[in-house]
Coordinates of N, CA and C in Angstrom, one line a residue:
X1 N 5.3 -24.7 11.6 CA 6.0 -24.2 13.0 C 5.3 -22.8 13.1
X2 N 5.2 -22.2 14.2 CA 4.4 -21.2 14.5 C 5.2 -19.6 14.0
X3 N 6.3 -19.6 13.7 CA 6.7 -18.6 13.0 C 5.8 -18.4 11.8
X4 N 6.0 -19.3 11.3 CA 5.4 -19.0 9.4 C 4.6 -18.6 9.3
X5 N 3.6 -18.0 10.9 CA 2.1 -17.3 10.2 C 2.7 -15.9 9.9
X6 N 4.0 -15.0 10.7 CA 5.0 -14.2 10.6 C 5.2 -13.4 9.9
X7 N 6.3 -15.3 9.0 CA 6.3 -14.6 7.7 C 5.7 -13.9 6.0
X8 N 5.5 -12.8 5.8 CA 4.2 -12.0 4.8 C 4.9 -12.2 3.7
X9 N 5.2 -12.7 2.7 CA 5.5 -12.0 1.7 C 5.7 -10.7 0.1
X10 N 6.1 -11.1 -0.1 CA 6.4 -9.6 -0.9 C 4.6 -8.8 -1.3
X11 N 3.5 -9.5 -1.6 CA 2.0 -9.3 -2.0 C 1.8 -9.0 -0.8
X12 N 1.9 -9.8 0.8 CA 1.5 -9.0 1.9 C 2.4 -8.2 2.4
X13 N 3.4 -8.5 2.6 CA 4.5 -6.2 2.5 C 3.4 -5.6 1.8
X14 N 3.7 -5.5 0.2 CA 2.6 -4.2 -0.1 C 1.4 -3.5 0.0
X15 N 1.0 -4.7 0.1 CA -0.8 -4.8 0.7 C -1.0 -4.1 2.7
X16 N -0.4 -4.2 2.7 CA 0.4 -3.6 4.2 C 0.8 -2.4 4.0
X17 N 1.9 -2.0 3.5 CA 2.4 -0.7 2.7 C 0.6 -0.1 2.6
X18 N 0.5 -0.4 0.9 CA -1.1 0.5 1.0 C -1.6 1.0 2.2
X19 N -1.9 -0.3 2.7 CA -3.1 -0.2 3.6 C -2.3 1.4 4.6
X20 N -1.3 1.0 5.0 CA -0.2 3.0 5.8 C -0.4 3.6 5.1
X21 N -0.5 4.3 3.7 CA -0.6 5.1 3.3 C -1.7 5.7 2.8
X22 N -3.4 4.2 3.7 CA -4.5 5.3 3.3 C -4.8 4.8 4.6
X23 N -4.6 4.9 5.9 CA -4.3 5.2 6.8 C -3.9 6.0 7.0
X24 N -2.5 6.6 7.1 CA -1.5 8.7 6.8 C -2.5 9.4 6.1
X25 N -3.2 8.6 4.5 CA -3.9 10.1 4.8 C -5.7 10.3 5.1
X26 N -5.7 9.6 5.4 CA -7.7 9.9 6.7 C -6.7 10.3 8.4
X27 N -5.6 9.7 8.7 CA -5.1 10.7 10.2 C -5.1 12.0 9.8
X28 N -4.0 12.7 8.5 CA -3.8 13.7 8.0 C -5.3 14.3 7.3
X29 N -6.3 13.8 7.3 CA -7.3 14.5 6.9 C -8.6 14.5 8.2
X30 N -8.3 14.1 8.8 CA -8.6 14.3 10.3 C -8.7 14.7 11.0
X31 N -6.8 14.7 11.5 CA -6.3 15.1 12.5 C -5.6 16.5 12.4
X32 N -5.4 16.1 11.3 CA -4.6 18.0 10.5 C -5.3 19.0 10.2
X33 N -6.0 18.7 9.6 CA -7.2 19.4 9.0 C -6.3 19.6 7.0
X34 N -5.4 18.5 6.7 CA -5.4 18.4 5.2 C -6.3 18.5 4.8
X35 N -6.0 19.4 3.9 CA -6.9 19.9 2.1 C -6.1 20.1 1.2
X36 N -6.8 20.2 -0.2 CA -6.5 20.3 -0.7 C -5.2 19.3 -2.0
X37 N -3.9 20.2 -2.2 CA -3.1 19.7 -2.6 C -2.1 18.5 -1.5
X38 N -2.0 18.7 -0.8 CA -1.4 17.5 0.0 C -2.5 16.5 0.1
X39 N -3.1 16.9 0.1 CA -4.1 15.3 0.5 C -4.4 14.3 -0.9
X40 N -4.4 15.1 -2.1 CA -4.1 14.6 -3.8 C -2.9 13.6 -3.7
X41 N -1.7 14.4 -3.1 CA -0.4 13.5 -3.6 C -0.7 12.6 -2.9
X42 N -0.8 12.8 -1.8 CA -1.0 11.5 -0.5 C -1.6 10.2 -1.1
X43 N -3.3 10.6 -1.9 CA -3.4 9.6 -3.0 C -3.4 9.3 -3.6
X44 N -2.2 10.3 -4.7 CA -1.8 9.7 -5.4 C -0.8 8.6 -6.0
X45 N 0.0 8.8 -4.1 CA 0.7 7.6 -3.9 C -0.1 6.6 -3.4
X46 N -1.2 6.4 -2.4 CA -1.4 5.3 -1.9 C -2.2 4.3 -3.7
X47 N -2.0 5.6 -4.7 CA -2.4 4.9 -5.6 C -2.0 3.5 -6.4
X48 N -0.7 4.7 -7.2 CA 0.4 4.2 -7.2 C 0.7 2.4 -6.6
X49 N 1.4 2.5 -5.0 CA 1.1 1.8 -4.0 C 0.3 0.8 -4.2
X50 N -1.5 0.4 -4.7 CA -2.2 -0.1 -5.0 C -2.0 -0.9 -6.1
X51 N -1.0 0.1 -6.9 CA -0.8 -1.2 -8.7 C -0.1 -1.3 -8.4
X52 N 1.3 -1.4 -8.3 CA 2.5 -1.8 -7.5 C 1.9 -3.1 -6.6
X53 N 1.1 -3.5 -5.5 CA 0.9 -4.3 -5.4 C -0.1 -5.5 -6.1
X54 N -0.4 -4.9 -7.3 CA -0.9 -5.3 -8.1 C -0.4 -6.1 -9.3
X55 N 0.8 -4.9 -9.6 CA 1.1 -5.2 -11.2 C 2.6 -5.6 -10.9
X56 N 3.1 -5.2 -9.9 CA 4.1 -4.8 -9.9 C 5.2 -6.4 -8.7
X57 N 3.8 -6.7 -8.1 CA 4.7 -8.2 -6.9 C 4.1 -9.2 -8.2
X58 N 3.0 -9.0 -8.6 CA 3.0 -10.5 -9.4 C 3.6 -9.8 -10.8
X59 N 4.9 -9.0 -11.1 CA 5.4 -9.6 -12.0 C 6.7 -8.6 -12.8
X60 N 6.7 -7.9 -11.5 CA 8.5 -7.8 -11.2 C 9.3 -8.7 -9.8
X61 N 8.8 -9.0 -9.6 CA 9.6 -9.4 -8.0 C 8.4 -11.0 -7.9
X62 N 10.0 -11.6 -7.3 CA 9.5 -13.5 -7.0 C 9.1 -13.5 -6.4
X63 N 7.9 -14.7 -5.2 CA 7.5 -15.0 -4.5 C 6.5 -15.2 -4.7
X64 N 5.9 -16.2 -3.4 CA 4.4 -17.1 -3.7 C 3.7 -16.4 -4.5
X65 N 3.4 -15.4 -5.1 CA 1.8 -14.5 -5.5 C 2.6 -14.9 -7.1
X66 N 3.4 -14.1 -7.7 CA 4.5 -14.6 -8.5 C 4.2 -15.1 -9.9
X67 N 4.1 -14.9 -11.3 CA 2.9 -15.4 -12.3 C 4.7 -15.2 -13.1
X68 N 5.4 -15.2 -13.3 CA 6.9 -15.4 -13.9 C 8.2 -16.3 -13.4

């Protein structure tokens, strides 16, 4: 089916969310001159998204890439 390519599972969706968080981090650093506490918080949020993409999607959500 042509539309199957655009159907993303939970792993792909959370991976895309992680990419958006880190893109916002880089955008804030280079265009808004964010430094210090703001960028630290945004990078921690990005790392939490990475952890959720790896562990949360695999063990908490059902889908193609779940282990349970």
